[in-house]
Amino acid sequence: MMQPHLVSHVTSTEGFLVWTNPPVSMGRVMSVGTAEQMQVAMKGVVDQGTGTAARIYGYDIYGKTGTAQTSNAVEDSWFIGWIEINGESYVVAMVLEQRPTGTSAEEVRSVFQSLIRAYVQ
């Protein structure tokens, strides 16, 4: 896990680098084996679980879904997913709040898919 910071660098008005805040590792969050198990599980969510609406043919997409019922009529749904393209990982986390109960879960995954599809095409 990397130490969070708000400023990565400062440049002068002329565009010269004045100061940089280098990344600092705070240590390992989980073992490599656990990370691999999580990746397999999150791939399964998109391939055959609750996240199938996030699939894009020809790409490996990994994700996790969630829904919180905030009242009898509305809920919040979230989806966090990532895709690997040419060895680079791109992560998107999104929340749709106060949506009619029973509609938001599919909607949030479809929004994720639309966003990723626009990026890869």
PDB file of C-alpha atoms in Angstrom:
ATOM      1  CA  MET A   1       0.000   0.000   0.000  1.00  0.00           C
ATOM      2  CA  MET A   2       1.260   3.424  -0.893  1.00  0.00           C
ATOM      3  CA  GLN A   3       1.214   6.375   1.484  1.00  0.00           C
ATOM      4  CA  PRO A   4      -1.501   8.785   0.330  1.00  0.00           C
ATOM      5  CA  HIS A   5      -0.609  12.375  -0.483  1.00  0.00           C
ATOM      6  CA  LEU A   6      -2.382  15.317  -2.048  1.00  0.00           C
ATOM      7  CA  VAL A   7       0.468  16.851  -4.021  1.00  0.00           C
ATOM      8  CA  SER A   8       2.791  14.810  -6.212  1.00  0.00           C
ATOM      9  CA  HIS A   9       4.976  17.704  -7.402  1.00  0.00           C
ATOM     10  CA  VAL A  10       5.275  21.471  -7.653  1.00  0.00           C
ATOM     11  CA  THR A  11       6.412  23.354 -10.739  1.00  0.00           C
ATOM     12  CA  SER A  12       7.422  26.968 -11.184  1.00  0.00           C
ATOM     13  CA  THR A  13       5.452  29.346 -13.384  1.00  0.00           C
ATOM     14  CA  GLU A  14       8.090  28.658 -16.036  1.00  0.00           C
ATOM     15  CA  GLY A  15       7.306  24.937 -15.886  1.00  0.00           C
ATOM     16  CA  PHE A  16      10.420  23.812 -14.005  1.00  0.00           C
ATOM     17  CA  LEU A  17      10.129  21.123 -11.355  1.00  0.00           C
ATOM     18  CA  VAL A  18      10.607  22.758  -7.945  1.00  0.00           C
ATOM     19  CA  TRP A  19       9.689  19.919  -5.599  1.00  0.00           C
ATOM     20  CA  THR A  20       8.554  16.322  -5.866  1.00  0.00           C
ATOM     21  CA  ASN A  21       6.807  14.093  -3.358  1.00  0.00           C
ATOM     22  CA  PRO A  22       8.097  10.603  -4.163  1.00  0.00           C
ATOM     23  CA  PRO A  23       5.880   7.558  -3.651  1.00  0.00           C
ATOM     24  CA  VAL A  24       6.376   5.851  -0.283  1.00  0.00           C
ATOM     25  CA  SER A  25       5.428   2.240   0.320  1.00  0.00           C
ATOM     26  CA  MET A  26       3.701   1.558   3.631  1.00  0.00           C
ATOM     27  CA  GLY A  27       4.093  -2.198   3.264  1.00  0.00           C
ATOM     28  CA  ARG A  28       2.262  -5.163   1.837  1.00  0.00           C
ATOM     29  CA  VAL A  29      -1.512  -5.249   2.350  1.00  0.00           C
ATOM     30  CA  MET A  30      -1.900  -8.964   1.589  1.00  0.00           C
ATOM     31  CA  SER A  31       0.163 -11.898   0.425  1.00  0.00           C
ATOM     32  CA  VAL A  32       0.691 -12.611  -3.265  1.00  0.00           C
ATOM     33  CA  GLY A  33      -1.406 -15.772  -2.879  1.00  0.00           C
ATOM     34  CA  THR A  34      -4.323 -13.867  -1.359  1.00  0.00           C
ATOM     35  CA  ALA A  35      -4.108 -11.236  -4.100  1.00  0.00           C
ATOM     36  CA  GLU A  36      -4.232 -13.962  -6.753  1.00  0.00           C
ATOM     37  CA  GLN A  37      -7.300 -15.518  -5.083  1.00  0.00           C
ATOM     38  CA  MET A  38      -9.015 -12.112  -5.000  1.00  0.00           C
ATOM     39  CA  GLN A  39      -8.241 -11.598  -8.699  1.00  0.00           C
ATOM     40  CA  VAL A  40      -9.764 -14.967  -9.609  1.00  0.00           C
ATOM     41  CA  ALA A  41     -12.849 -14.213  -7.497  1.00  0.00           C
ATOM     42  CA  MET A  42     -13.298 -10.740  -8.995  1.00  0.00           C
ATOM     43  CA  LYS A  43     -12.919 -12.124 -12.519  1.00  0.00           C
ATOM     44  CA  GLY A  44     -15.667 -14.618 -11.669  1.00  0.00           C
ATOM     45  CA  VAL A  45     -17.968 -11.791 -10.562  1.00  0.00           C
ATOM     46  CA  VAL A  46     -17.791 -10.255 -14.048  1.00  0.00           C
ATOM     47  CA  ASP A  47     -17.680 -13.506 -16.039  1.00  0.00           C
ATOM     48  CA  GLN A  48     -20.492 -15.366 -14.327  1.00  0.00           C
ATOM     49  CA  GLY A  49     -21.670 -13.555 -11.209  1.00  0.00           C
ATOM     50  CA  THR A  50     -23.422 -10.344 -10.243  1.00  0.00           C
ATOM     51  CA  GLY A  51     -21.198  -8.177 -12.469  1.00  0.00           C
ATOM     52  CA  THR A  52     -21.904  -9.665 -15.894  1.00  0.00           C
ATOM     53  CA  ALA A  53     -23.274  -6.320 -17.142  1.00  0.00           C
ATOM     54  CA  ALA A  54     -19.683  -4.989 -16.950  1.00  0.00           C
ATOM     55  CA  ARG A  55     -18.300  -7.536 -19.444  1.00  0.00           C
ATOM     56  CA  ILE A  56     -16.694  -6.419 -22.684  1.00  0.00           C
ATOM     57  CA  TYR A  57     -15.905  -9.100 -25.238  1.00  0.00           C
ATOM     58  CA  GLY A  58     -12.177  -9.551 -25.768  1.00  0.00           C
ATOM     59  CA  TYR A  59     -11.073  -8.003 -22.469  1.00  0.00           C
ATOM     60  CA  ASP A  60     -10.415  -9.423 -19.018  1.00  0.00           C
ATOM     61  CA  ILE A  61     -12.405  -7.337 -16.562  1.00  0.00           C
ATOM     62  CA  TYR A  62     -12.441  -7.842 -12.805  1.00  0.00           C
ATOM     63  CA  GLY A  63     -14.997  -6.389 -10.416  1.00  0.00           C
ATOM     64  CA  LYS A  64     -16.948  -6.350  -7.176  1.00  0.00           C
ATOM     65  CA  THR A  65     -20.539  -5.254  -6.752  1.00  0.00           C
ATOM     66  CA  GLY A  66     -22.409  -3.932  -3.756  1.00  0.00           C
ATOM     67  CA  THR A  67     -25.790  -2.534  -2.800  1.00  0.00           C
ATOM     68  CA  ALA A  68     -26.922  -0.729   0.338  1.00  0.00           C
ATOM     69  CA  GLN A  69     -30.625  -0.343   0.985  1.00  0.00           C
ATOM     70  CA  THR A  70     -31.102   3.159   2.384  1.00  0.00           C
ATOM     71  CA  SER A  71     -34.906   3.036   2.656  1.00  0.00           C
ATOM     72  CA  ASN A  72     -37.755   0.897   1.410  1.00  0.00           C
ATOM     73  CA  ALA A  73     -37.861   2.774  -1.896  1.00  0.00           C
ATOM     74  CA  VAL A  74     -34.222   3.646  -2.655  1.00  0.00           C
ATOM     75  CA  GLU A  75     -30.773   2.109  -2.530  1.00  0.00           C
ATOM     76  CA  ASP A  76     -27.143   2.904  -3.251  1.00  0.00           C
ATOM     77  CA  SER A  77     -25.221   0.615  -5.590  1.00  0.00           C
ATOM     78  CA  TRP A  78     -21.509   0.546  -6.185  1.00  0.00           C
ATOM     79  CA  PHE A  79     -19.121  -1.211  -8.480  1.00  0.00           C
ATOM     80  CA  ILE A  80     -15.353  -1.276  -8.465  1.00  0.00           C
ATOM     81  CA  GLY A  81     -13.653  -2.808 -11.439  1.00  0.00           C
ATOM     82  CA  TRP A  82     -10.430  -2.888 -13.335  1.00  0.00           C
ATOM     83  CA  ILE A  83      -9.169  -3.821 -16.730  1.00  0.00           C
ATOM     84  CA  GLU A  84      -5.647  -4.552 -17.899  1.00  0.00           C
ATOM     85  CA  ILE A  85      -4.600  -3.146 -21.278  1.00  0.00           C
ATOM     86  CA  ASN A  86      -1.077  -3.614 -22.622  1.00  0.00           C
ATOM     87  CA  GLY A  87       0.276  -4.410 -19.164  1.00  0.00           C
ATOM     88  CA  GLU A  88      -1.316  -1.358 -17.536  1.00  0.00           C
ATOM     89  CA  SER A  89      -4.170  -1.562 -15.014  1.00  0.00           C
ATOM     90  CA  TYR A  90      -7.047   0.921 -15.081  1.00  0.00           C
ATOM     91  CA  VAL A  91      -9.364   1.043 -12.066  1.00  0.00           C
ATOM     92  CA  VAL A  92     -12.798   2.641 -11.802  1.00  0.00           C
ATOM     93  CA  ALA A  93     -14.898   2.900  -8.653  1.00  0.00           C
ATOM     94  CA  MET A  94     -18.398   4.301  -8.856  1.00  0.00           C
ATOM     95  CA  VAL A  95     -21.504   4.744  -6.734  1.00  0.00           C
ATOM     96  CA  LEU A  96     -25.056   5.481  -7.824  1.00  0.00           C
ATOM     97  CA  GLU A  97     -26.962   6.899  -4.876  1.00  0.00           C
ATOM     98  CA  GLN A  98     -30.646   7.068  -4.071  1.00  0.00           C
ATOM     99  CA  ARG A  99     -31.841   4.955  -6.983  1.00  0.00           C
ATOM    100  CA  PRO A 100     -35.175   3.086  -7.022  1.00  0.00           C
ATOM    101  CA  THR A 101     -34.807  -0.243  -5.227  1.00  0.00           C
ATOM    102  CA  GLY A 102     -34.061  -3.078  -7.620  1.00  0.00           C
ATOM    103  CA  THR A 103     -32.784  -0.938 -10.492  1.00  0.00           C
ATOM    104  CA  SER A 104     -29.416   0.446  -9.456  1.00  0.00           C
ATOM    105  CA  ALA A 105     -27.236  -2.678  -9.395  1.00  0.00           C
ATOM    106  CA  GLU A 106     -27.553  -3.386 -13.117  1.00  0.00           C
ATOM    107  CA  GLU A 107     -27.355   0.318 -13.891  1.00  0.00           C
ATOM    108  CA  VAL A 108     -24.041   0.913 -12.108  1.00  0.00           C
ATOM    109  CA  ARG A 109     -22.408  -2.013 -13.921  1.00  0.00           C
ATOM    110  CA  SER A 110     -23.718  -0.773 -17.262  1.00  0.00           C
ATOM    111  CA  VAL A 111     -22.270   2.684 -16.570  1.00  0.00           C
ATOM    112  CA  PHE A 112     -18.900   1.072 -15.800  1.00  0.00           C
ATOM    113  CA  GLN A 113     -19.056  -0.901 -19.044  1.00  0.00           C
ATOM    114  CA  SER A 114     -19.911   2.216 -21.066  1.00  0.00           C
ATOM    115  CA  LEU A 115     -17.032   4.134 -19.518  1.00  0.00           C
ATOM    116  CA  ILE A 116     -14.482   1.390 -20.144  1.00  0.00           C
ATOM    117  CA  ARG A 117     -15.819   0.719 -23.650  1.00  0.00           C
ATOM    118  CA  ALA A 118     -15.395   4.409 -24.526  1.00  0.00           C
ATOM    119  CA  TYR A 119     -11.813   4.284 -23.277  1.00  0.00           C
ATOM    120  CA  VAL A 120     -10.746   1.123 -25.140  1.00  0.00           C
ATOM    121  CA  GLN A 121     -12.322   2.089 -28.467  1.00  0.00           C
TER     122      GLN A 121
END
